Each structure stands twice: as C-alpha cells, then as structure tokens.
Coordinates of C-alpha atoms in Angstrom, one line a residue:
M1 CA 6.4 81.6 -9.4
T2 CA 9.3 83.4 -8.3
R3 CA 12.3 83.0 -10.8
L4 CA 15.4 80.9 -9.4
H5 CA 18.6 83.0 -8.5
P6 CA 20.9 83.1 -11.7
E7 CA 23.9 81.5 -9.7
L8 CA 21.6 78.7 -8.4
E9 CA 20.1 77.9 -12.0
R10 CA 23.9 77.9 -13.1
I11 CA 25.1 75.4 -10.4
T12 CA 22.0 73.1 -11.4
A13 CA 23.0 72.9 -15.0
R14 CA 26.3 72.4 -14.1
I15 CA 25.1 69.3 -11.5
I16 CA 22.5 68.0 -14.2
D17 CA 25.4 68.1 -17.2
R18 CA 27.9 66.3 -14.9
S19 CA 25.7 63.6 -13.9
A20 CA 23.7 63.1 -17.3
T21 CA 25.0 59.6 -17.8
R22 CA 25.0 58.1 -14.9
R23 CA 21.7 59.3 -13.8
R24 CA 20.3 58.1 -17.1
A25 CA 21.7 55.0 -16.3
Y26 CA 20.3 54.9 -13.0
L27 CA 16.8 55.5 -14.1
D28 CA 17.1 52.6 -16.5
F29 CA 18.1 50.7 -13.9
I30 CA 15.2 51.1 -11.5
A31 CA 13.1 50.9 -14.4
G32 CA 14.5 47.6 -15.2
E33 CA 14.2 46.4 -11.4
R34 CA 10.7 47.3 -11.4
D35 CA 9.9 45.3 -15.3
K36 CA 12.1 42.3 -14.3
G37 CA 13.0 42.7 -10.5
V38 CA 12.1 40.6 -7.6
H39 CA 8.3 41.1 -6.7
R40 CA 5.5 39.4 -5.1
P41 CA 3.9 38.1 -8.7
T42 CA 7.5 36.5 -9.6
L43 CA 7.6 34.4 -6.3
S44 CA 7.4 30.6 -6.2
C45 CA 4.5 29.4 -3.7
G46 CA 7.1 28.1 -1.2
N47 CA 8.7 31.2 -1.4
L48 CA 5.3 33.2 -0.9
A49 CA 4.5 30.8 2.1
H50 CA 7.5 31.6 3.9
G51 CA 6.7 35.0 3.4
F52 CA 3.5 34.9 4.8
A53 CA 4.0 32.2 7.5
A54 CA 3.9 34.3 10.4
S55 CA 1.7 37.1 9.3
A56 CA -1.1 36.2 11.8
E57 CA -4.5 38.1 10.8
D58 CA -2.5 39.8 7.7
K59 CA -2.1 36.7 6.1
P60 CA -5.1 36.1 4.1
L61 CA -4.1 39.5 2.4
I62 CA -0.5 38.8 1.8
R63 CA -1.3 35.5 0.5
A64 CA -4.0 36.4 -1.9
G65 CA -1.7 39.4 -3.3
T66 CA -4.6 41.9 -3.4
A67 CA -3.7 44.2 -0.9
M68 CA -0.1 46.4 -0.8
N69 CA 2.0 45.0 1.6
I70 CA 4.5 47.8 3.4
G71 CA 7.9 46.9 4.1
I72 CA 9.3 48.2 7.5
V73 CA 12.8 48.5 7.8
T74 CA 13.9 49.8 11.8
A75 CA 16.6 50.6 13.0
Y76 CA 15.2 50.1 16.5
N77 CA 17.4 49.4 19.4
D78 CA 16.6 51.0 23.0
M79 CA 20.0 52.2 24.1
L80 CA 20.1 54.5 21.2
S81 CA 17.4 57.6 22.7
A82 CA 16.2 58.6 19.2
H83 CA 15.8 55.3 18.3
Q84 CA 14.0 54.0 21.5
P85 CA 10.2 54.8 20.5
Y86 CA 10.5 52.9 17.1
G87 CA 9.9 49.7 19.5
R88 CA 6.6 50.6 19.0
Y89 CA 6.0 51.6 15.6
P90 CA 5.7 48.6 13.8
D91 CA 2.4 47.1 15.6
Q92 CA 0.8 50.9 15.3
I93 CA 2.1 50.9 11.3
K94 CA 0.2 47.4 10.9
I95 CA -2.9 49.0 12.5
F96 CA -2.8 51.8 10.2
A97 CA -2.1 49.7 7.2
R98 CA -5.3 48.1 8.0
E99 CA -7.3 51.2 8.0
I100 CA -6.7 51.3 4.2
G101 CA -7.0 47.6 3.4
A102 CA -3.0 47.3 3.3
T103 CA -0.7 45.0 5.3
A104 CA 2.9 45.8 6.7
Q105 CA 5.9 43.4 7.7
V106 CA 8.9 44.2 9.5
A107 CA 11.4 43.5 6.2
G108 CA 14.7 43.4 8.4
G109 CA 16.6 45.6 11.2
V110 CA 19.6 47.7 11.4
P111 CA 22.1 48.4 13.6
A112 CA 21.9 52.1 15.2
M113 CA 25.3 53.1 16.4
C114 CA 25.2 55.7 19.1
D115 CA 28.1 58.9 18.3
G116 CA 27.2 60.0 22.0
V117 CA 27.8 56.9 23.5
T118 CA 31.0 55.8 21.2
Q119 CA 32.1 59.2 21.0
G120 CA 36.0 59.5 21.9
Q121 CA 36.1 55.8 22.4
L122 CA 37.5 52.9 20.3
G123 CA 34.1 51.9 18.7
M124 CA 33.4 55.5 16.9
E125 CA 36.1 53.9 14.3
L126 CA 33.2 51.9 13.4
S127 CA 31.0 54.7 13.1
L128 CA 31.2 56.2 9.7
F129 CA 31.3 52.7 7.8
S130 CA 28.6 51.8 10.0
R131 CA 26.7 53.5 7.4
D132 CA 27.9 51.1 4.6
A133 CA 26.4 48.0 6.7
I134 CA 23.2 49.7 7.1
A135 CA 22.8 50.0 3.9
M136 CA 24.0 46.5 3.1
G137 CA 21.4 45.4 6.2
S138 CA 18.8 47.3 4.3
A139 CA 19.1 45.9 0.8
I140 CA 18.7 42.4 2.5
A141 CA 15.9 43.1 4.3
M142 CA 14.2 44.5 0.8
S143 CA 15.8 42.1 -1.2
H144 CA 12.8 39.4 -0.2
G145 CA 10.7 40.8 -2.6
M146 CA 7.4 41.0 -0.9
F147 CA 6.8 44.4 -0.9
E148 CA 5.1 47.2 -2.7
A149 CA 6.0 49.8 -0.7
A150 CA 8.7 51.0 2.3
L151 CA 9.0 52.8 5.6
L152 CA 12.1 53.8 7.1
L153 CA 12.4 54.0 10.6
G154 CA 15.9 55.7 11.3
I155 CA 16.7 59.2 12.5
C156 CA 20.5 59.5 13.7
D157 CA 23.5 60.4 12.2
K158 CA 24.9 57.3 9.9
I159 CA 21.2 55.7 10.0
V160 CA 19.4 58.0 7.7
P161 CA 22.2 58.1 5.2
G162 CA 22.7 54.4 5.1
L163 CA 18.5 53.7 4.8
L164 CA 18.1 56.0 2.1
I165 CA 21.4 54.8 0.3
A166 CA 19.8 51.2 0.3
A167 CA 16.4 52.4 -1.0
L168 CA 17.7 54.5 -3.6
R169 CA 19.1 51.0 -5.0
F170 CA 15.7 50.1 -4.7
G171 CA 14.2 53.0 -6.5
H172 CA 11.6 51.5 -7.8
I173 CA 9.9 51.0 -5.0
P174 CA 8.0 54.2 -3.3
T175 CA 9.5 54.7 0.4
I176 CA 8.9 57.4 3.0
L177 CA 10.8 57.7 6.1
V178 CA 9.5 57.8 9.7
P179 CA 10.9 60.2 12.0
G180 CA 10.7 60.0 16.1
G181 CA 11.2 63.4 17.0
P182 CA 13.6 65.3 19.8
M183 CA 13.4 65.0 23.1
P184 CA 12.0 67.6 25.4
S185 CA 14.6 70.3 26.3
G186 CA 16.8 69.9 29.3
L187 CA 19.8 71.3 30.3
P188 CA 20.9 74.2 27.6
N189 CA 23.4 73.4 25.8
K190 CA 25.3 76.3 26.9
E191 CA 25.3 75.3 30.1
K192 CA 26.4 72.0 29.4
Q193 CA 29.3 73.3 27.3
R194 CA 30.5 75.5 30.3
I195 CA 30.4 72.3 32.5
R196 CA 32.5 70.5 29.8
Q197 CA 35.3 72.9 29.5
L198 CA 35.3 73.2 33.1
F199 CA 35.7 69.4 33.6
A200 CA 38.6 69.9 31.0
E201 CA 40.6 72.3 32.9
G202 CA 39.9 70.1 36.1
K203 CA 37.9 72.7 37.6
V204 CA 34.7 70.0 38.4
G205 CA 34.9 66.5 38.7
R206 CA 33.5 63.7 36.9
D207 CA 29.9 63.7 39.0
E208 CA 29.6 66.9 38.4
L209 CA 30.1 66.2 34.5
L210 CA 27.8 63.2 34.6
E211 CA 24.8 65.2 36.1
A212 CA 25.0 67.8 33.7
E213 CA 25.3 65.3 31.0
A214 CA 22.4 63.5 32.5
A215 CA 20.3 66.5 32.2
S216 CA 21.0 67.5 28.9
Y217 CA 20.3 63.7 27.5
H218 CA 17.7 62.8 29.8
D219 CA 14.7 61.3 27.7
A220 CA 13.9 59.6 24.6
G221 CA 14.1 61.2 21.2
T222 CA 16.8 62.8 19.2
C223 CA 19.5 64.9 21.2
T224 CA 18.2 68.3 20.8
F225 CA 21.3 69.8 19.9
Y226 CA 21.6 71.0 15.9
G227 CA 23.7 68.1 15.0
T228 CA 23.8 64.9 12.4
A229 CA 21.1 63.5 13.5
N230 CA 18.5 66.8 13.4
S231 CA 20.3 67.7 10.8
N232 CA 18.7 64.4 8.9
Q233 CA 15.5 65.3 9.8
M234 CA 15.9 69.0 8.1
L235 CA 17.2 67.0 4.8
M236 CA 14.5 64.7 4.9
E237 CA 11.8 67.8 4.8
M238 CA 14.0 69.4 2.3
M239 CA 14.0 66.5 -0.2
G240 CA 10.6 65.5 0.0
L241 CA 10.9 62.1 2.1
H242 CA 9.0 62.8 4.9
V243 CA 5.6 63.5 5.8
P244 CA 5.2 67.7 5.7
A245 CA 6.3 69.1 8.7
A246 CA 7.1 65.6 10.5
A247 CA 10.8 66.0 11.7
F248 CA 10.7 67.9 14.9
V249 CA 7.8 67.2 16.8
N250 CA 8.5 65.6 20.3
P251 CA 7.6 61.6 20.6
G252 CA 4.6 60.1 22.5
T253 CA 2.2 63.1 21.4
K254 CA -0.8 62.8 19.9
L255 CA 0.4 64.8 17.1
R256 CA 3.7 62.5 16.7
Q257 CA 1.0 59.4 16.1
E258 CA -1.0 61.1 13.6
L259 CA 2.2 61.8 11.2
T260 CA 3.0 58.2 11.8
R261 CA -0.3 57.0 10.7
A262 CA -0.4 59.7 7.6
A263 CA 3.2 58.6 6.7
V264 CA 1.2 54.8 6.3
H265 CA -1.6 55.8 4.8
R266 CA 0.3 57.7 2.4
V267 CA 3.0 55.6 1.2
A268 CA 0.1 53.1 0.2
Q269 CA -1.6 55.9 -2.0
I270 CA 1.9 56.4 -4.0
G271 CA 2.9 52.5 -3.7
W272 CA 3.6 50.0 -6.6
N273 CA -0.2 49.6 -6.9
G274 CA -1.2 52.7 -6.0
D275 CA -3.1 55.6 -7.6
D276 CA 0.0 58.2 -7.5
Y277 CA 3.1 55.9 -7.9
R278 CA 5.6 58.0 -6.7
P279 CA 9.1 55.7 -7.0
I280 CA 11.6 57.3 -4.3
G281 CA 14.6 57.0 -7.5
H282 CA 12.3 59.4 -9.1
I283 CA 12.0 61.9 -6.3
V284 CA 15.5 61.9 -5.3
D285 CA 17.2 63.4 -8.6
E286 CA 19.7 66.5 -8.9
K287 CA 17.3 69.3 -7.9
A288 CA 16.3 67.2 -4.2
I289 CA 19.8 67.1 -3.8
I290 CA 20.5 70.3 -4.3
N291 CA 17.5 71.5 -2.4
A292 CA 19.1 69.3 0.7
C293 CA 22.6 71.3 0.5
I294 CA 20.4 74.4 0.2
G295 CA 18.5 73.2 3.7
L296 CA 21.9 72.3 5.1
L297 CA 23.7 75.9 4.2
A298 CA 20.9 77.9 5.4
T299 CA 20.4 76.5 9.0
G300 CA 24.2 75.7 9.8
G301 CA 23.7 71.9 9.8
S302 CA 26.1 69.0 10.1
T303 CA 29.7 69.0 8.5
N304 CA 29.3 65.2 8.3
H305 CA 26.7 65.9 5.2
A306 CA 29.6 66.9 2.9
I307 CA 30.5 63.2 3.1
H308 CA 26.9 61.7 3.3
L309 CA 25.4 63.8 0.7
P310 CA 27.8 62.7 -2.1
A311 CA 27.6 59.5 -1.1
I312 CA 23.7 59.7 -1.2
A313 CA 23.8 61.1 -4.5
R314 CA 26.2 58.8 -6.1
A315 CA 23.5 55.9 -5.0
A316 CA 20.9 58.1 -7.3
G317 CA 23.2 58.4 -10.2
V318 CA 24.0 62.5 -9.3
L319 CA 27.8 63.6 -8.9
I320 CA 28.0 66.7 -6.5
D321 CA 31.4 67.7 -4.5
W322 CA 32.5 70.3 -2.2
E323 CA 32.9 73.0 -5.0
D324 CA 29.0 72.4 -5.6
I325 CA 28.6 73.1 -1.6
N326 CA 30.7 75.9 -1.5
D327 CA 29.4 78.0 -4.4
L328 CA 25.9 77.1 -3.1
S329 CA 27.0 78.5 0.7
A330 CA 27.8 81.6 -1.5
I331 CA 24.6 82.2 -2.3
V332 CA 22.3 81.0 0.4
P333 CA 21.9 82.8 3.6
M334 CA 21.7 81.7 6.9
L335 CA 18.2 82.0 8.4
A336 CA 18.8 79.8 11.9
R337 CA 20.7 79.8 14.9
V338 CA 20.0 76.7 16.5
Y339 CA 22.9 75.4 18.8
P340 CA 25.9 74.8 18.5
N341 CA 25.6 77.7 16.1
G342 CA 23.3 79.5 18.9
A343 CA 21.6 79.5 22.3
G344 CA 18.1 77.6 21.6
D345 CA 17.8 73.9 20.3
V346 CA 15.6 72.6 18.1
N347 CA 13.1 72.2 19.8
H348 CA 12.8 76.0 20.1
F349 CA 13.7 76.2 16.4
H350 CA 10.5 74.3 15.8
A351 CA 8.5 76.8 17.8
A352 CA 10.1 79.9 16.1
G353 CA 8.6 78.4 12.5
G354 CA 11.0 76.1 12.2
I355 CA 11.7 73.9 8.7
G356 CA 8.1 75.1 6.9
F357 CA 9.4 78.9 7.3
V358 CA 13.1 78.4 6.4
I359 CA 11.1 76.5 3.0
R360 CA 8.8 79.8 2.5
E361 CA 11.5 82.2 2.9
L362 CA 14.2 80.4 0.4
A363 CA 11.7 79.8 -2.0
S364 CA 10.3 83.4 -2.0
A365 CA 14.3 84.5 -2.8
G366 CA 14.4 81.7 -5.7
L367 CA 16.7 80.2 -3.6
L368 CA 15.1 76.9 -3.3
H369 CA 13.5 74.1 -6.5
T370 CA 10.1 73.9 -5.5
D371 CA 9.2 72.2 -8.9
V372 CA 10.1 69.1 -7.5
L373 CA 8.2 65.5 -7.2
T374 CA 7.9 64.8 -3.2
V375 CA 5.6 62.0 -1.5
S376 CA 3.3 64.6 -0.7
G377 CA 3.1 66.2 -4.0
S378 CA 4.8 68.2 -6.7
S379 CA 6.1 71.2 -4.8
L380 CA 8.1 71.8 -2.1
L381 CA 5.8 74.7 -1.1
D382 CA 3.9 71.7 0.5
Y383 CA 6.4 71.5 3.1
A384 CA 5.9 75.2 4.1
G385 CA 3.7 74.7 7.1
E386 CA 3.3 73.3 10.3
A387 CA 1.6 70.3 11.3
L388 CA -1.3 70.3 14.1
L389 CA -4.3 68.7 15.6
G390 CA -7.6 70.1 14.4
A391 CA -10.6 70.3 16.7
D392 CA -11.8 66.7 15.7
G393 CA -7.9 65.5 16.9
A394 CA -7.3 64.8 13.2
L395 CA -3.8 66.0 11.4
A396 CA -4.2 69.2 10.0
F397 CA -1.6 71.7 8.8
A398 CA -1.3 75.5 8.6
P399 CA 1.1 77.9 6.6
A400 CA 4.3 78.6 8.6
P401 CA 4.5 81.8 10.1
A402 CA 4.5 84.9 8.5
Q403 CA 7.0 86.4 10.9
S404 CA 9.5 84.4 12.9
R405 CA 8.4 83.6 16.2
N406 CA 12.2 84.0 17.9
I407 CA 14.1 86.3 15.7
D408 CA 17.0 85.0 17.8
M409 CA 16.6 81.5 16.3
L410 CA 15.3 82.2 13.1
R411 CA 15.0 85.3 10.5
P412 CA 13.8 85.9 7.1
V413 CA 15.6 86.0 4.0
A414 CA 16.1 90.1 4.1
D415 CA 17.4 89.8 7.3
P416 CA 19.7 86.6 7.6
F417 CA 22.0 85.6 10.6
Q418 CA 24.8 86.3 7.8
P419 CA 24.5 86.4 4.1
D420 CA 26.0 83.3 3.0
G421 CA 25.4 79.7 4.8
G422 CA 28.8 79.2 6.5
M423 CA 30.3 75.8 5.0
R424 CA 33.3 76.5 3.0
L425 CA 35.9 74.9 0.9
L426 CA 39.4 75.3 1.5
T427 CA 42.2 74.5 -1.0
G428 CA 46.1 74.7 -1.0
N429 CA 48.8 72.6 -0.4
L430 CA 47.6 70.7 2.3
G431 CA 44.8 69.3 0.2
R432 CA 41.3 70.1 0.3
S433 CA 38.7 70.3 3.2
I434 CA 35.6 71.7 4.6
I435 CA 35.2 74.2 7.6
K436 CA 32.1 75.4 9.4
T437 CA 32.2 78.9 10.1
S438 CA 28.8 79.7 10.8
A439 CA 29.6 79.2 14.6
V440 CA 32.7 80.3 14.7
D441 CA 33.2 84.1 15.6
R442 CA 33.7 86.3 12.4
S443 CA 37.6 87.4 14.1
R444 CA 38.7 84.0 13.9
W445 CA 37.9 83.0 10.5
I446 CA 41.8 83.4 9.7
T447 CA 44.2 81.6 11.7
Q448 CA 47.9 81.3 11.5
A449 CA 50.2 79.8 14.0
P450 CA 52.9 76.9 14.5
A451 CA 51.6 73.7 13.6
R452 CA 52.0 70.9 16.7
I453 CA 51.4 67.2 15.1
F454 CA 49.4 64.6 16.4
D455 CA 48.4 60.9 15.6
D456 CA 45.5 60.3 17.4
Q457 CA 43.1 62.4 19.5
D458 CA 44.5 61.1 23.0
A459 CA 47.8 62.6 22.6
V460 CA 45.8 65.8 22.1
R461 CA 44.4 65.7 25.7
T462 CA 47.7 64.5 27.1
A463 CA 49.7 67.6 26.0
F464 CA 47.0 70.1 26.8
Q465 CA 47.0 68.9 30.2
A466 CA 50.4 68.9 30.5
G467 CA 50.5 72.8 29.3
E468 CA 52.2 72.2 26.3
L469 CA 49.7 73.5 23.7
D470 CA 49.2 77.1 25.9
R471 CA 49.9 79.3 23.1
D472 CA 48.6 80.3 19.8
V473 CA 48.5 76.8 17.8
V474 CA 47.2 74.8 15.0
V475 CA 46.7 71.4 16.5
V476 CA 46.8 68.9 13.5
V477 CA 45.5 65.6 13.9
R478 CA 46.5 62.9 11.4
F479 CA 45.8 59.5 10.2
Q480 CA 42.2 60.2 11.3
G481 CA 40.9 59.4 7.1
P482 CA 38.6 56.6 6.0
R483 CA 41.6 54.5 4.7
A484 CA 43.6 54.9 7.9
N485 CA 40.9 54.4 10.9
G486 CA 37.8 55.1 10.2
M487 CA 37.2 58.7 10.1
P488 CA 36.4 58.7 13.5
E489 CA 34.8 62.1 14.7
L490 CA 36.9 64.3 17.0
H491 CA 34.6 66.0 19.1
K492 CA 36.0 65.6 22.5
L493 CA 39.0 67.6 21.5
T494 CA 36.1 70.8 21.2
P495 CA 36.4 71.4 25.2
P496 CA 40.3 71.5 25.4
L497 CA 40.7 73.6 22.2
G498 CA 37.6 76.1 23.7
V499 CA 39.5 76.2 27.0
L500 CA 42.6 77.4 24.9
Q501 CA 40.8 80.1 22.6
D502 CA 38.9 81.4 25.9
R503 CA 42.2 81.7 27.1
G504 CA 42.9 84.6 24.6
H505 CA 45.1 82.2 22.2
S506 CA 44.7 82.0 18.3
V507 CA 43.2 78.2 18.1
A508 CA 42.6 76.0 14.8
L509 CA 42.3 72.1 14.2
V510 CA 43.7 70.6 11.0
T511 CA 42.7 67.0 10.6
D512 CA 42.0 64.4 7.8
G513 CA 39.0 63.1 10.5
R514 CA 35.8 64.3 10.9
M515 CA 34.3 66.5 13.9
S516 CA 31.1 66.4 15.5
G517 CA 27.9 67.6 13.6
A518 CA 27.9 69.6 17.1
S519 CA 31.1 71.1 16.3
G520 CA 31.1 74.7 17.6
K521 CA 33.7 77.9 18.2
V522 CA 37.0 76.6 17.1
P523 CA 37.7 76.8 13.9
A524 CA 38.7 73.5 11.9
A525 CA 39.4 72.4 8.9
I526 CA 38.4 68.8 8.6
H527 CA 37.9 65.6 6.1
C528 CA 41.2 66.9 4.5
W529 CA 42.1 64.5 1.6
P530 CA 44.3 63.2 0.2
E531 CA 44.6 61.4 3.7
A532 CA 47.6 61.2 5.6
A533 CA 47.4 57.3 5.3
E534 CA 47.7 57.7 1.5
G535 CA 50.9 59.8 1.5
G536 CA 48.9 63.3 1.7
P537 CA 50.3 66.7 2.6
L538 CA 49.3 66.4 6.1
A539 CA 52.1 63.3 6.6
R540 CA 54.5 65.9 5.7
L541 CA 53.8 68.4 8.0
Q542 CA 56.4 68.9 11.3
D543 CA 56.0 70.7 14.8
G544 CA 56.8 74.5 14.2
D545 CA 55.7 74.5 10.8
I546 CA 53.1 77.8 9.9
V547 CA 49.8 76.7 9.3
R548 CA 47.2 79.3 7.5
V549 CA 43.7 78.3 8.2
D550 CA 41.9 81.4 6.3
A551 CA 38.2 80.9 5.5
V552 CA 38.1 84.2 4.1
A553 CA 40.3 83.1 1.2
G554 CA 39.4 79.5 1.0
T555 CA 42.7 78.4 1.6
L556 CA 44.2 75.8 4.0
T557 CA 48.3 76.1 3.5
A558 CA 51.7 75.1 5.5
L559 CA 53.9 78.3 4.9
V560 CA 56.8 76.1 4.0
D561 CA 59.5 76.7 1.3
A562 CA 58.3 74.7 -1.5
A563 CA 62.0 73.3 -2.1
V564 CA 62.0 72.3 1.7
W565 CA 58.3 70.8 1.5
A566 CA 58.9 68.7 -1.7
A567 CA 62.3 67.2 -0.2
R568 CA 60.3 65.8 2.7
S569 CA 59.3 62.1 2.8
P570 CA 55.5 61.4 4.4
A571 CA 55.3 60.2 8.2
C572 CA 54.1 56.4 8.3
Q573 CA 51.0 55.5 9.7
P574 CA 51.0 54.0 13.3
V575 CA 50.3 50.3 13.4
Q576 CA 46.3 50.0 13.8
P577 CA 45.7 47.9 16.4
M578 CA 42.3 44.9 16.5
G579 CA 39.9 45.2 19.2
T580 CA 36.1 46.6 19.6
G581 CA 35.4 45.0 16.0
R582 CA 37.8 47.3 14.5
E583 CA 39.5 44.5 12.3
L584 CA 36.4 43.4 10.7
F585 CA 35.9 46.7 9.1
A586 CA 39.6 46.4 7.6
M587 CA 38.1 45.9 3.9
M588 CA 36.2 49.1 4.3
R589 CA 39.1 51.0 5.4
S590 CA 41.2 49.7 2.5
G591 CA 38.6 50.1 0.1
S592 CA 37.5 53.4 1.1
D593 CA 37.4 56.6 -1.4
N594 CA 37.9 60.0 -0.4
A595 CA 35.7 62.2 1.9
E596 CA 34.6 64.3 -1.0
A597 CA 33.1 61.7 -2.9
G598 CA 31.5 60.2 0.3
A599 CA 34.1 58.1 2.0
C600 CA 32.2 54.7 0.9
A601 CA 33.9 51.4 -0.1
M602 CA 30.8 50.1 -1.0
L603 CA 29.9 52.0 -3.4
A604 CA 33.5 52.4 -5.0
A605 CA 33.5 49.0 -5.3
A606 CA 30.0 48.6 -7.3
G607 CA 31.4 51.4 -9.4
L608 CA 28.7 53.9 -8.5

C-alpha cells in the first residue's frame, strides 16, 4: 500500500482535530436516530396503512414489514435536460427492487433549477438557496419513516449538494446517489464560446447564437462541459456514493440501465436490515470530504464546490475551509483538462479513462485516502475502473486503462498538466476569495489595473457595449453575495470580458458573487467575503482604485493609502426589488452565513 503524502497526512490530521467535537456529536446523533427515531416498527397502524395504501402489488410486502422498503427522492422534471431521464426511473427501480425481494416507493420530489435556463436572469438569485429548499424537501420526504434505505435521483448544480445535506441528517439510513449521465457530445464547446463572443461584439445575431446553443445543448442528459453538474458526479465517485464508474455513462443505454439496477440491488444489501449495513453518515467522514476536494482539484472542477463542500461537510459534523482547499491544491497535480479547461468534454474525458484513471493515479502517489468505507466496499480503489457489459449483457467492471487514451485530456500523475490543482485562496485588504487558475493562461495570473465598480451585472454589459471598458481594467461587481441577493452566478459576463482579453487588455473580475462552474479564461476572484452587503471591503472601493489580483502570491489587494482607505464609508446596497419569487427567499438571505462556511442559512440557524 502506497504511503500517504506527508502534507496530505498533515492536512487530514488538522481537519480531524478541528472537527472532533462536532463529528462525535454527529455520530452519536445518527446512532440515536436509528435507535429512537421514526421508522416502520414505530408507526401506528393508521400511519402504516396510509403509507402502503396506494402501493399496488407491493402492498403485502410493505404491510408485512418483512422486506426492505427503499425510499426514492427524485429531482425529476423534463425541462432540465439532465433530469429528464429520471421520469422513467421510479418504475424501473420498483422492478429492480422486486427482483431481490425488496420494495420501493417515491418518498417525494424536490425542485431542480436549471442554471442554464436562469443564467443571467432574475431567477438566478434563487439558485444557491434552492440547495437549501432541496435539502428541506428531501428531509420532508424521508421524515415519513417508511424506508430502510434511500436512492437519490439528482445530478445538477444545487440538487446533489441539497440531496446530500438532507441525507446526512438522516445519516443512519444507507443511501446511494443514482446518476443519469451526460448527453452525447454536440457542437464543440470552443465553437460555442467563439460564437458567444461574436454575439457580444455584435458580429452575429440572435438567430446564429441560438443555433449554436441548440447544437450544443441538444438532447437528454447533463450538459457536457465540466461545470458544477459534472463536478457533482465526479465528487460522488470520489466519496464512494455511486455504484463504481456510474457517473458518465450516457442516458438511454443498456449500460446505464444496468448501473441503475446495480444501485438498487446494492442499496438493499447495505440497507438497514441488510447483511452489510452502511449508513451514509459513516461513509461521509473527514477522509471522504478530503477525497472530494482532491478529486475537484485534480480534474479542474467547479468553483461552486468551494461553497458546497463546506456545507456538505458541516451536515456530517466535519469542518473544512478554503485554507484546506488551498493547501491541498498545492500538492495535488492537475490530471485532466476538460472544457472550459481544455478542448474536450466529459464524454471525451470518460473515453480517455475518466474518473477510474484519476483515482488510480492519485492513489499511486499517496494523494488519496483509499482506506475508506464506500457503498461498494472498503476501499476507494474499487472505483479505479470502468463499467461495461459482459458477453451475457450483465454489468461487469474492468481496471482503468494503464495509459491515458487521450494525453491531451488525461495524464498520469508523473506527467500532469500542471503541478498544482488550480484553485487558490486569495487574501488581502479586499477580504478572502477563491480563484480558479486551471483555465487561465499563466501569463494572466497577475492582473493590476484600475477598478471599475458595478452593483449589478447588467451594468457591466451596458458599459462594455458603450466602449467604456476597452482598456486594462479590474471589473468589480459587488452586492452579489448571499446576504445581498442570493449570490447569483455571473457567467454571462464571461463573453464580454473574454472579448476585452482577446483585444490584448489586462482584465480581471472581482466579486462577492459566484461564477459558473464553467468559468474559463478570465481571472476571477470570486466569493469574496466579508461581502459588500455587510460593509465588506468591496463596498469601500471606488472607480479608479488600483486593484491587484495575484494568483501567484495568493493576494487580493486594493493599492490605496491605508489612511484614505480607513476614512472611506462603505457604499450602501441598492434596494432589492420583489418579483420572480425572490421575496420568498428573504429569510434565507438575511440568515445566510459567509461563502467560506457554505453560505447556508439553514445550517447556520440549526447551529450546525
């Protein structure tokens, strides 16, 4: 067995020590929930009769209580391409459960926002807090006490973190997440990006842009760029919460169906009354969270997980912060380049060797905790392979390829794309923020230029179209944090800022908001906190201030005389209008904690 990298040992020990009190309290809590919580034997006859009244052919088994009943929490809707395949899953799962003498019921459905549809629109201000709504909806589903195991159907941005946070509060229940897979590759992402920039410059019209977008997002399944949705799937493999090698198999295939069947059969084996009880609260521990961070860094995954992973960890009594991610990034080499970090998409990544290759390579260098409990076994090396169909059509597994099948997409640990993980903590007099360098040319890791201050992203586009930004500039978009307006993604700024960069200007973005998981070549210091709405440093910036974004030194600084800086009064947040349901999320905004803690009012109010 390869010895752990000494720095990984040090970081792990730090996190375990920091989390010790909360983790012990969490484990005691879930043990008490199994012993004294709500479950089928404690239900009254009236409770139970309501629970099986409409269960048709499964009614006798559910009534008798002699077979395991699996709760399905689904995030199905057929507007969201990634979740459209889930429409058929509950019926399939019930059939697969009957094959092994178990039963399954849909415990509940939760919302699933498509960030692609809401990107740049008012609905995006609901996006981050939809994670909390999903967690609460999932808790409602599981609160009925009818289930000895759970299957969670979710893929996209806030959905998987929300499902997982809820599952961890029912941590005594064995749980598997069931993916749906990416859509087949369409228009290459680089071409889509090119047309978006042409549209931003006014060189092509809406018809040409829509044609390109429709050719890229063209079928059922997850979008194929490596944003938050596909990063979610990678994380679930790294944490051992999928059936191995399940993440990136396309929808509607025989292999996809067999992986779903395997998840149903396996959750029955590890369920409450199974032969190999594996509650999710025992699987998701400090090492699993660290493995998730390592996978994120090694593959150039979404910056949104710098918010989601701390929140997920808190739900399991584990405390991590951006310093942990930064220190891990320093030792974890980047093994994958998937768009926007490279030319190919997740289908090409999977074909090159995918997550199984990454896991084996990292483990061989002592850069993963392999001695972890998973839904599959007792080693993360169970995930260092590929799923396939055997000659008899049954699910089988093979080791990950010894060599990458595409060296431009996937490399061994001995020859990485870069020696670090490409996600860094920036600190300075503008606060704490995260920058993703994996898609940024190294010549642009340091940007120093006059600031132009904006209070919303639409004003940036207006200034761009008026030619006011055609120079070296640090664009600062403030009052975009969780307490201000829900921390929307600002991805629609990528094309105009990319145009300015391509014109030869030195350009960077600084914001207390988020960028899309697909953020790319423009350096962006994001998630800044303390946020402007709380009087944070961005509220003191003025047009013309020189701002330095330095991803080499790890600093984010306004080069303003200290006395002048201290004398400034912070700007006031613009009034937030009602509409598009945003007023219903006011309590989440007002109660949210900072981005580094997970930006989660729900966990903050619960004292978690």
